[in-house]
């Protein structure tokens, strides 16, 4: 088993103004594994995942203490380019957010922004990314159609393909199936299991069954604290903390 | 759509098959030991039982993880819950092979009371029922499972024959035969219990494949 650490949070505190959203959270994200964050609304799991690609710094009046590493790089170091971090650590959101452009342009856009002009390379990369995101067969004959014509599940897979095109290393999923039907959800889950062979994956989900199905490691957050973190099978069959047990069995509150 | 879950289910099936092989071997070896009053072989069956116990624990853990992590439905749910029950039956069958081996150790230093006639028949039946029960699970073969269930009566009859013969012709006529008769009586009972467990497995297979309960209702077998 490859237990290389890909990303690491060390003693992270996070504040929105004076409100503390995360308290001394330390957690390792392993290479080629799916790491899930579960917990009730407002527990800090989404705030936490957004630290991994510096999304929270776009929110005014926030304070971060502690360190976040991508491999050996401390990503909040002032010398580090946030745009480069967001290329290496891609994100897929709750609501699919394709650009109001064609399917092809949705994928090629990131490459062009990164200065790639070689047309043949871009075409190859678009096809390759769409194939990896298991949407190629559904769109290959209409690459010039607007991405907004796709179904929700297809749009979400397109957004995943968009991350893959720029050679991301880590993919953060923030409730990726919240707006999808069960079949589209199953497709995204199968895709996540396939993608972990090449990428490291972090997923935040309200749906603990989803965390159980797709993840290797699970962290349970409550009131800004990481209550328990461990192998998914241990968390869901024999959690150590009474609060984790109460939450996953629905006895919470 | 291909599912990653299917690979895990195939692994579970593989674990059951592997455990089934070990159990079948234990049964065959224990009755071989009986035929030849081979103490070494009997001792080996007793010692090797720990591997079968380990298989049972491993299968239980695999099933528990799949139930907790994959939230299986319908045929998947039936497959996993039946795998859990079948591993319990297999483990009990292996314990009965151990029991037979212990009887061999008791019998080994004395001459056999009588030539064995019905016990070898019961032995063959127990082996066949075990193999077919596991086979029906692996191949999801309802017809084979039905055959196993229908053999159970024959196993009961053979056990009764052995019992009556030992009671009427030996124990009641000559008390001194008791130390050599009782172990044989028990062996017949152990073998018949093995057949009962094979029958349980076959009943579980029918439930797994067709979602039909035939347990305790043999008349429902052909519906």
PDB file of N, CA, C and O in Angstrom, chain A residues 31-96:
ATOM      1  N   UNK A  31      -1.422   9.951  -0.985  1.00  0.00           N
ATOM      2  CA  UNK A  31      -1.405   9.809  -2.441  1.00  0.00           C
ATOM      3  C   UNK A  31      -2.264   8.631  -2.868  1.00  0.00           C
ATOM      4  O   UNK A  31      -2.222   7.582  -2.214  1.00  0.00           O
ATOM      5  N   UNK A  32      -2.971   8.806  -3.955  1.00  0.00           N
ATOM      6  CA  UNK A  32      -3.769   7.727  -4.543  1.00  0.00           C
ATOM      7  C   UNK A  32      -4.764   7.114  -3.570  1.00  0.00           C
ATOM      8  O   UNK A  32      -4.997   5.907  -3.584  1.00  0.00           O
ATOM      9  N   UNK A  33      -5.260   7.972  -2.697  1.00  0.00           N
ATOM     10  CA  UNK A  33      -6.318   7.525  -1.782  1.00  0.00           C
ATOM     11  C   UNK A  33      -7.446   8.554  -1.845  1.00  0.00           C
ATOM     12  O   UNK A  33      -7.222   9.705  -2.230  1.00  0.00           O
ATOM     13  N   UNK A  34      -8.625   8.120  -1.447  1.00  0.00           N
ATOM     14  CA  UNK A  34      -9.739   9.054  -1.331  1.00  0.00           C
ATOM     15  C   UNK A  34      -9.927   9.348   0.159  1.00  0.00           C
ATOM     16  O   UNK A  34     -10.103   8.428   0.959  1.00  0.00           O
ATOM     17  N   UNK A  35      -9.857  10.623   0.493  1.00  0.00           N
ATOM     18  CA  UNK A  35     -10.034  11.035   1.889  1.00  0.00           C
ATOM     19  C   UNK A  35     -11.356  11.781   1.995  1.00  0.00           C
ATOM     20  O   UNK A  35     -11.579  12.743   1.259  1.00  0.00           O
ATOM     21  N   UNK A  36     -12.234  11.313   2.864  1.00  0.00           N
ATOM     22  CA  UNK A  36     -13.561  11.935   2.990  1.00  0.00           C
ATOM     23  C   UNK A  36     -13.656  12.723   4.285  1.00  0.00           C
ATOM     24  O   UNK A  36     -13.076  12.332   5.304  1.00  0.00           O
ATOM     25  N   UNK A  37     -14.380  13.843   4.221  1.00  0.00           N
ATOM     26  CA  UNK A  37     -14.671  14.636   5.422  1.00  0.00           C
ATOM     27  C   UNK A  37     -16.176  14.585   5.632  1.00  0.00           C
ATOM     28  O   UNK A  37     -16.934  14.962   4.731  1.00  0.00           O
ATOM     29  N   UNK A  38     -16.569  14.139   6.796  1.00  0.00           N
ATOM     30  CA  UNK A  38     -17.999  14.137   7.099  1.00  0.00           C
ATOM     31  C   UNK A  38     -18.252  14.942   8.368  1.00  0.00           C
ATOM     32  O   UNK A  38     -17.326  15.209   9.136  1.00  0.00           O
ATOM     33  N   UNK A  39     -19.510  15.295   8.568  1.00  0.00           N
ATOM     34  CA  UNK A  39     -19.876  16.051   9.764  1.00  0.00           C
ATOM     35  C   UNK A  39     -21.103  16.890   9.478  1.00  0.00           C
ATOM     36  O   UNK A  39     -21.437  17.133   8.317  1.00  0.00           O
ATOM     37  N   UNK A  40     -21.796  17.343  10.532  1.00  0.00           N
ATOM     38  CA  UNK A  40     -23.017  18.123  10.319  1.00  0.00           C
ATOM     39  C   UNK A  40     -22.714  19.493   9.693  1.00  0.00           C
ATOM     40  O   UNK A  40     -21.569  19.916   9.677  1.00  0.00           O
ATOM     41  N   UNK A  41     -23.749  20.151   9.198  1.00  0.00           N
ATOM     42  CA  UNK A  41     -23.574  21.480   8.606  1.00  0.00           C
ATOM     43  C   UNK A  41     -22.894  22.403   9.607  1.00  0.00           C
ATOM     44  O   UNK A  41     -23.203  22.381  10.794  1.00  0.00           O
ATOM     45  N   UNK A  42     -21.973  23.185   9.106  1.00  0.00           N
ATOM     46  CA  UNK A  42     -21.312  24.167   9.969  1.00  0.00           C
ATOM     47  C   UNK A  42     -20.190  23.587  10.808  1.00  0.00           C
ATOM     48  O   UNK A  42     -19.638  24.257  11.681  1.00  0.00           O
ATOM     49  N   UNK A  43     -19.812  22.336  10.535  1.00  0.00           N
ATOM     50  CA  UNK A  43     -18.769  21.704  11.365  1.00  0.00           C
ATOM     51  C   UNK A  43     -17.365  22.125  10.946  1.00  0.00           C
ATOM     52  O   UNK A  43     -16.405  21.872  11.657  1.00  0.00           O
ATOM     53  N   UNK A  44     -17.258  22.736   9.767  1.00  0.00           N
ATOM     54  CA  UNK A  44     -15.946  23.208   9.324  1.00  0.00           C
ATOM     55  C   UNK A  44     -15.321  22.396   8.208  1.00  0.00           C
ATOM     56  O   UNK A  44     -14.246  22.717   7.734  1.00  0.00           O
ATOM     57  N   UNK A  45     -16.045  21.347   7.754  1.00  0.00           N
ATOM     58  CA  UNK A  45     -15.418  20.474   6.758  1.00  0.00           C
ATOM     59  C   UNK A  45     -15.187  21.173   5.420  1.00  0.00           C
ATOM     60  O   UNK A  45     -14.124  21.001   4.808  1.00  0.00           O
ATOM     61  N   UNK A  46     -16.145  22.006   4.979  1.00  0.00           N
ATOM     62  CA  UNK A  46     -15.946  22.722   3.708  1.00  0.00           C
ATOM     63  C   UNK A  46     -14.878  23.795   3.853  1.00  0.00           C
ATOM     64  O   UNK A  46     -14.058  23.994   2.954  1.00  0.00           O
ATOM     65  N   UNK A  47     -14.889  24.485   4.987  1.00  0.00           N
ATOM     66  CA  UNK A  47     -13.838  25.472   5.254  1.00  0.00           C
ATOM     67  C   UNK A  47     -12.477  24.785   5.172  1.00  0.00           C
ATOM     68  O   UNK A  47     -11.534  25.307   4.573  1.00  0.00           O
ATOM     69  N   UNK A  48     -12.416  23.612   5.753  1.00  0.00           N
ATOM     70  CA  UNK A  48     -11.146  22.897   5.803  1.00  0.00           C
ATOM     71  C   UNK A  48     -10.660  22.519   4.402  1.00  0.00           C
ATOM     72  O   UNK A  48      -9.507  22.764   4.041  1.00  0.00           O
ATOM     73  N   UNK A  49     -11.553  21.957   3.596  1.00  0.00           N
ATOM     74  CA  UNK A  49     -11.126  21.490   2.266  1.00  0.00           C
ATOM     75  C   UNK A  49     -10.666  22.683   1.404  1.00  0.00           C
ATOM     76  O   UNK A  49      -9.746  22.568   0.607  1.00  0.00           O
ATOM     77  N   UNK A  50     -11.286  23.846   1.634  1.00  0.00           N
ATOM     78  CA  UNK A  50     -10.923  25.030   0.842  1.00  0.00           C
ATOM     79  C   UNK A  50      -9.541  25.569   1.183  1.00  0.00           C
ATOM     80  O   UNK A  50      -8.979  26.380   0.439  1.00  0.00           O
ATOM     81  N   UNK A  51      -9.007  25.126   2.306  1.00  0.00           N
ATOM     82  CA  UNK A  51      -7.645  25.557   2.653  1.00  0.00           C
ATOM     83  C   UNK A  51      -6.621  24.883   1.761  1.00  0.00           C
ATOM     84  O   UNK A  51      -5.520  25.382   1.581  1.00  0.00           O
ATOM     85  N   UNK A  52      -7.008  23.730   1.196  1.00  0.00           N
ATOM     86  CA  UNK A  52      -6.038  22.958   0.428  1.00  0.00           C
ATOM     87  C   UNK A  52      -5.695  23.594  -0.922  1.00  0.00           C
ATOM     88  O   UNK A  52      -4.711  23.221  -1.539  1.00  0.00           O
ATOM     89  N   UNK A  53      -6.548  24.509  -1.407  1.00  0.00           N
ATOM     90  CA  UNK A  53      -6.118  25.242  -2.618  1.00  0.00           C
ATOM     91  C   UNK A  53      -6.314  26.755  -2.461  1.00  0.00           C
ATOM     92  O   UNK A  53      -6.531  27.464  -3.422  1.00  0.00           O
ATOM     93  N   UNK A  54      -6.252  27.181  -1.223  1.00  0.00           N
ATOM     94  CA  UNK A  54      -6.260  28.613  -0.895  1.00  0.00           C
ATOM     95  C   UNK A  54      -7.520  29.325  -1.374  1.00  0.00           C
ATOM     96  O   UNK A  54      -7.482  30.496  -1.737  1.00  0.00           O
ATOM     97  N   UNK A  55      -8.634  28.619  -1.363  1.00  0.00           N
ATOM     98  CA  UNK A  55      -9.885  29.272  -1.774  1.00  0.00           C
ATOM     99  C   UNK A  55     -10.381  30.240  -0.702  1.00  0.00           C
ATOM    100  O   UNK A  55     -11.068  31.204  -1.003  1.00  0.00           O
ATOM    101  N   UNK A  56     -10.039  29.953   0.554  1.00  0.00           N
ATOM    102  CA  UNK A  56     -10.575  30.791   1.628  1.00  0.00           C
ATOM    103  C   UNK A  56      -9.999  32.193   1.621  1.00  0.00           C
ATOM    104  O   UNK A  56     -10.601  33.121   2.165  1.00  0.00           O
ATOM    105  N   UNK A  57      -8.838  32.365   0.990  1.00  0.00           N
ATOM    106  CA  UNK A  57      -8.256  33.708   1.030  1.00  0.00           C
ATOM    107  C   UNK A  57      -9.051  34.683   0.152  1.00  0.00           C
ATOM    108  O   UNK A  57      -8.860  35.882   0.223  1.00  0.00           O
ATOM    109  N   UNK A  58      -9.967  34.142  -0.654  1.00  0.00           N
ATOM    110  CA  UNK A  58     -10.837  35.018  -1.449  1.00  0.00           C
ATOM    111  C   UNK A  58     -11.955  35.592  -0.584  1.00  0.00           C
ATOM    112  O   UNK A  58     -12.683  36.482  -0.998  1.00  0.00           O
ATOM    113  N   UNK A  59     -12.114  35.025   0.634  1.00  0.00           N
ATOM    114  CA  UNK A  59     -13.144  35.514   1.553  1.00  0.00           C
ATOM    115  C   UNK A  59     -12.502  36.577   2.452  1.00  0.00           C
ATOM    116  O   UNK A  59     -11.459  36.313   3.061  1.00  0.00           O
ATOM    117  N   UNK A  60     -13.095  37.783   2.518  1.00  0.00           N
ATOM    118  CA  UNK A  60     -12.482  38.843   3.327  1.00  0.00           C
ATOM    119  C   UNK A  60     -12.545  38.551   4.827  1.00  0.00           C
ATOM    120  O   UNK A  60     -13.412  37.788   5.282  1.00  0.00           O
ATOM    121  N   UNK A  61     -11.665  39.182   5.579  1.00  0.00           N
ATOM    122  CA  UNK A  61     -11.628  39.113   7.051  1.00  0.00           C
ATOM    123  C   UNK A  61     -11.483  37.685   7.569  1.00  0.00           C
ATOM    124  O   UNK A  61     -12.167  37.282   8.495  1.00  0.00           O
ATOM    125  N   UNK A  62     -10.614  36.912   6.939  1.00  0.00           N
ATOM    126  CA  UNK A  62     -10.371  35.569   7.466  1.00  0.00           C
ATOM    127  C   UNK A  62      -8.914  35.481   7.930  1.00  0.00           C
ATOM    128  O   UNK A  62      -8.056  36.211   7.427  1.00  0.00           O
ATOM    129  N   UNK A  63      -8.678  34.623   8.904  1.00  0.00           N
ATOM    130  CA  UNK A  63      -7.322  34.454   9.428  1.00  0.00           C
ATOM    131  C   UNK A  63      -6.992  32.966   9.478  1.00  0.00           C
ATOM    132  O   UNK A  63      -7.812  32.163   9.928  1.00  0.00           O
ATOM    133  N   UNK A  64      -5.805  32.659   9.008  1.00  0.00           N
ATOM    134  CA  UNK A  64      -5.362  31.265   9.037  1.00  0.00           C
ATOM    135  C   UNK A  64      -4.087  31.161   9.874  1.00  0.00           C
ATOM    136  O   UNK A  64      -3.152  31.940   9.684  1.00  0.00           O
ATOM    137  N   UNK A  65      -4.071  30.228  10.810  1.00  0.00           N
ATOM    138  CA  UNK A  65      -2.828  29.916  11.527  1.00  0.00           C
ATOM    139  C   UNK A  65      -2.528  28.446  11.282  1.00  0.00           C
ATOM    140  O   UNK A  65      -3.439  27.638  11.152  1.00  0.00           O
ATOM    141  N   UNK A  66      -1.271  28.105  11.251  1.00  0.00           N
ATOM    142  CA  UNK A  66      -0.900  26.717  10.988  1.00  0.00           C
ATOM    143  C   UNK A  66      -0.391  26.581   9.566  1.00  0.00           C
ATOM    144  O   UNK A  66      -0.290  27.574   8.834  1.00  0.00           O
ATOM    145  N   UNK A  67      -0.078  25.348   9.188  1.00  0.00           N
ATOM    146  CA  UNK A  67       0.562  25.154   7.892  1.00  0.00           C
ATOM    147  C   UNK A  67      -0.186  24.110   7.050  1.00  0.00           C
ATOM    148  O   UNK A  67      -0.754  23.167   7.586  1.00  0.00           O
ATOM    149  N   UNK A  68      -0.154  24.351   5.737  1.00  0.00           N
ATOM    150  CA  UNK A  68      -0.718  23.378   4.788  1.00  0.00           C
ATOM    151  C   UNK A  68       0.372  23.037   3.778  1.00  0.00           C
ATOM    152  O   UNK A  68       0.917  23.943   3.139  1.00  0.00           O
ATOM    153  N   UNK A  69       0.663  21.772   3.663  1.00  0.00           N
ATOM    154  CA  UNK A  69       1.717  21.362   2.725  1.00  0.00           C
ATOM    155  C   UNK A  69       1.138  20.619   1.525  1.00  0.00           C
ATOM    156  O   UNK A  69       0.209  19.816   1.669  1.00  0.00           O
ATOM    157  N   UNK A  70       1.727  20.914   0.366  1.00  0.00           N
ATOM    158  CA  UNK A  70       1.485  20.115  -0.840  1.00  0.00           C
ATOM    159  C   UNK A  70       2.850  19.510  -1.161  1.00  0.00           C
ATOM    160  O   UNK A  70       3.790  20.256  -1.489  1.00  0.00           O
ATOM    161  N   UNK A  71       2.991  18.222  -1.026  1.00  0.00           N
ATOM    162  CA  UNK A  71       4.323  17.599  -0.998  1.00  0.00           C
ATOM    163  C   UNK A  71       5.140  18.344   0.064  1.00  0.00           C
ATOM    164  O   UNK A  71       4.700  18.409   1.193  1.00  0.00           O
ATOM    165  N   UNK A  72       6.271  18.914  -0.329  1.00  0.00           N
ATOM    166  CA  UNK A  72       7.082  19.601   0.693  1.00  0.00           C
ATOM    167  C   UNK A  72       6.844  21.106   0.711  1.00  0.00           C
ATOM    168  O   UNK A  72       7.495  21.830   1.453  1.00  0.00           O
ATOM    169  N   UNK A  73       5.925  21.558  -0.125  1.00  0.00           N
ATOM    170  CA  UNK A  73       5.721  22.998  -0.284  1.00  0.00           C
ATOM    171  C   UNK A  73       4.652  23.509   0.682  1.00  0.00           C
ATOM    172  O   UNK A  73       3.529  22.990   0.703  1.00  0.00           O
ATOM    173  N   UNK A  74       4.995  24.523   1.475  1.00  0.00           N
ATOM    174  CA  UNK A  74       4.005  25.159   2.351  1.00  0.00           C
ATOM    175  C   UNK A  74       3.252  26.154   1.463  1.00  0.00           C
ATOM    176  O   UNK A  74       3.823  27.151   1.027  1.00  0.00           O
ATOM    177  N   UNK A  75       1.973  25.852   1.197  1.00  0.00           N
ATOM    178  CA  UNK A  75       1.288  26.568   0.105  1.00  0.00           C
ATOM    179  C   UNK A  75       0.932  28.012   0.439  1.00  0.00           C
ATOM    180  O   UNK A  75       0.624  28.788  -0.454  1.00  0.00           O
ATOM    181  N   UNK A  76       0.955  28.384   1.714  1.00  0.00           N
ATOM    182  CA  UNK A  76       0.615  29.767   2.061  1.00  0.00           C
ATOM    183  C   UNK A  76       1.832  30.681   2.120  1.00  0.00           C
ATOM    184  O   UNK A  76       1.704  31.866   2.422  1.00  0.00           O
ATOM    185  N   UNK A  77       2.964  30.118   1.815  1.00  0.00           N
ATOM    186  CA  UNK A  77       4.177  30.920   1.727  1.00  0.00           C
ATOM    187  C   UNK A  77       3.956  32.055   0.719  1.00  0.00           C
ATOM    188  O   UNK A  77       3.460  31.812  -0.389  1.00  0.00           O
ATOM    189  N   UNK A  78       4.295  33.310   1.070  1.00  0.00           N
ATOM    190  CA  UNK A  78       4.025  34.449   0.179  1.00  0.00           C
ATOM    191  C   UNK A  78       4.676  34.310  -1.200  1.00  0.00           C
ATOM    192  O   UNK A  78       4.233  34.937  -2.155  1.00  0.00           O
ATOM    193  N   UNK A  79       5.705  33.484  -1.291  1.00  0.00           N
ATOM    194  CA  UNK A  79       6.368  33.326  -2.594  1.00  0.00           C
ATOM    195  C   UNK A  79       5.626  32.355  -3.507  1.00  0.00           C
ATOM    196  O   UNK A  79       5.919  32.250  -4.691  1.00  0.00           O
ATOM    197  N   UNK A  80       4.658  31.642  -2.933  1.00  0.00           N
ATOM    198  CA  UNK A  80       3.947  30.640  -3.729  1.00  0.00           C
ATOM    199  C   UNK A  80       2.772  31.290  -4.454  1.00  0.00           C
ATOM    200  O   UNK A  80       2.032  32.086  -3.873  1.00  0.00           O
ATOM    201  N   UNK A  81       2.625  30.950  -5.735  1.00  0.00           N
ATOM    202  CA  UNK A  81       1.565  31.525  -6.563  1.00  0.00           C
ATOM    203  C   UNK A  81       0.261  30.735  -6.350  1.00  0.00           C
ATOM    204  O   UNK A  81       0.212  29.536  -6.624  1.00  0.00           O
ATOM    205  N   UNK A  82      -0.773  31.431  -5.879  1.00  0.00           N
ATOM    206  CA  UNK A  82      -2.043  30.755  -5.592  1.00  0.00           C
ATOM    207  C   UNK A  82      -2.625  30.114  -6.846  1.00  0.00           C
ATOM    208  O   UNK A  82      -3.240  29.035  -6.791  1.00  0.00           O
ATOM    209  N   UNK A  83      -2.423  30.751  -8.000  1.00  0.00           N
ATOM    210  CA  UNK A  83      -2.986  30.210  -9.244  1.00  0.00           C
ATOM    211  C   UNK A  83      -2.333  28.863  -9.570  1.00  0.00           C
ATOM    212  O   UNK A  83      -2.999  27.914  -9.991  1.00  0.00           O
ATOM    213  N   UNK A  84      -1.033  28.786  -9.316  1.00  0.00           N
ATOM    214  CA  UNK A  84      -0.339  27.529  -9.569  1.00  0.00           C
ATOM    215  C   UNK A  84      -0.836  26.437  -8.618  1.00  0.00           C
ATOM    216  O   UNK A  84      -1.031  25.284  -9.015  1.00  0.00           O
ATOM    217  N   UNK A  85      -1.060  26.831  -7.341  1.00  0.00           N
ATOM    218  CA  UNK A  85      -1.602  25.863  -6.374  1.00  0.00           C
ATOM    219  C   UNK A  85      -2.967  25.368  -6.845  1.00  0.00           C
ATOM    220  O   UNK A  85      -3.266  24.166  -6.796  1.00  0.00           O
ATOM    221  N   UNK A  86      -3.787  26.284  -7.348  1.00  0.00           N
ATOM    222  CA  UNK A  86      -5.149  25.872  -7.763  1.00  0.00           C
ATOM    223  C   UNK A  86      -5.121  25.032  -9.035  1.00  0.00           C
ATOM    224  O   UNK A  86      -6.059  24.296  -9.316  1.00  0.00           O
ATOM    225  N   UNK A  87      -4.046  25.142  -9.824  1.00  0.00           N
ATOM    226  CA  UNK A  87      -3.907  24.239 -10.965  1.00  0.00           C
ATOM    227  C   UNK A  87      -3.530  22.838 -10.447  1.00  0.00           C
ATOM    228  O   UNK A  87      -4.117  21.837 -10.859  1.00  0.00           O
ATOM    229  N   UNK A  88      -2.608  22.809  -9.501  1.00  0.00           N
ATOM    230  CA  UNK A  88      -2.158  21.500  -8.982  1.00  0.00           C
ATOM    231  C   UNK A  88      -3.207  20.854  -8.075  1.00  0.00           C
ATOM    232  O   UNK A  88      -3.223  19.633  -7.918  1.00  0.00           O
ATOM    233  N   UNK A  89      -4.015  21.691  -7.440  1.00  0.00           N
ATOM    234  CA  UNK A  89      -5.062  21.170  -6.553  1.00  0.00           C
ATOM    235  C   UNK A  89      -6.408  21.676  -7.075  1.00  0.00           C
ATOM    236  O   UNK A  89      -6.826  22.789  -6.758  1.00  0.00           O
ATOM    237  N   UNK A  90      -7.038  20.873  -7.915  1.00  0.00           N
ATOM    238  CA  UNK A  90      -8.275  21.304  -8.568  1.00  0.00           C
ATOM    239  C   UNK A  90      -9.473  21.119  -7.662  1.00  0.00           C
ATOM    240  O   UNK A  90      -9.407  20.424  -6.649  1.00  0.00           O
ATOM    241  N   UNK A  91     -10.590  21.765  -8.050  1.00  0.00           N
ATOM    242  CA  UNK A  91     -11.769  21.658  -7.195  1.00  0.00           C
ATOM    243  C   UNK A  91     -13.029  21.465  -8.030  1.00  0.00           C
ATOM    244  O   UNK A  91     -13.200  22.066  -9.073  1.00  0.00           O
ATOM    245  N   UNK A  92     -13.888  20.595  -7.531  1.00  0.00           N
ATOM    246  CA  UNK A  92     -15.184  20.362  -8.164  1.00  0.00           C
ATOM    247  C   UNK A  92     -16.243  20.705  -7.122  1.00  0.00           C
ATOM    248  O   UNK A  92     -16.157  20.234  -5.982  1.00  0.00           O
ATOM    249  N   UNK A  93     -17.202  21.535  -7.538  1.00  0.00           N
ATOM    250  CA  UNK A  93     -18.133  22.102  -6.548  1.00  0.00           C
ATOM    251  C   UNK A  93     -19.468  21.365  -6.514  1.00  0.00           C
ATOM    252  O   UNK A  93     -19.762  20.510  -7.353  1.00  0.00           O
ATOM    253  N   UNK A  94     -20.272  21.766  -5.541  1.00  0.00           N
ATOM    254  CA  UNK A  94     -21.589  21.165  -5.339  1.00  0.00           C
ATOM    255  C   UNK A  94     -22.448  21.298  -6.591  1.00  0.00           C
ATOM    256  O   UNK A  94     -23.045  20.345  -7.064  1.00  0.00           O
ATOM    257  N   UNK A  95     -22.491  22.543  -7.110  1.00  0.00           N
ATOM    258  CA  UNK A  95     -23.285  22.783  -8.301  1.00  0.00           C
ATOM    259  C   UNK A  95     -22.324  22.799  -9.482  1.00  0.00           C
ATOM    260  O   UNK A  95     -21.336  23.518  -9.442  1.00  0.00           O
ATOM    261  N   UNK A  96     -22.577  21.992 -10.518  1.00  0.00           N
ATOM    262  CA  UNK A  96     -21.663  22.015 -11.655  1.00  0.00           C
ATOM    263  C   UNK A  96     -21.561  23.445 -12.198  1.00  0.00           C
ATOM    264  O   UNK A  96     -22.568  24.131 -12.308  1.00  0.00           O
TER     265      UNK A  96
END
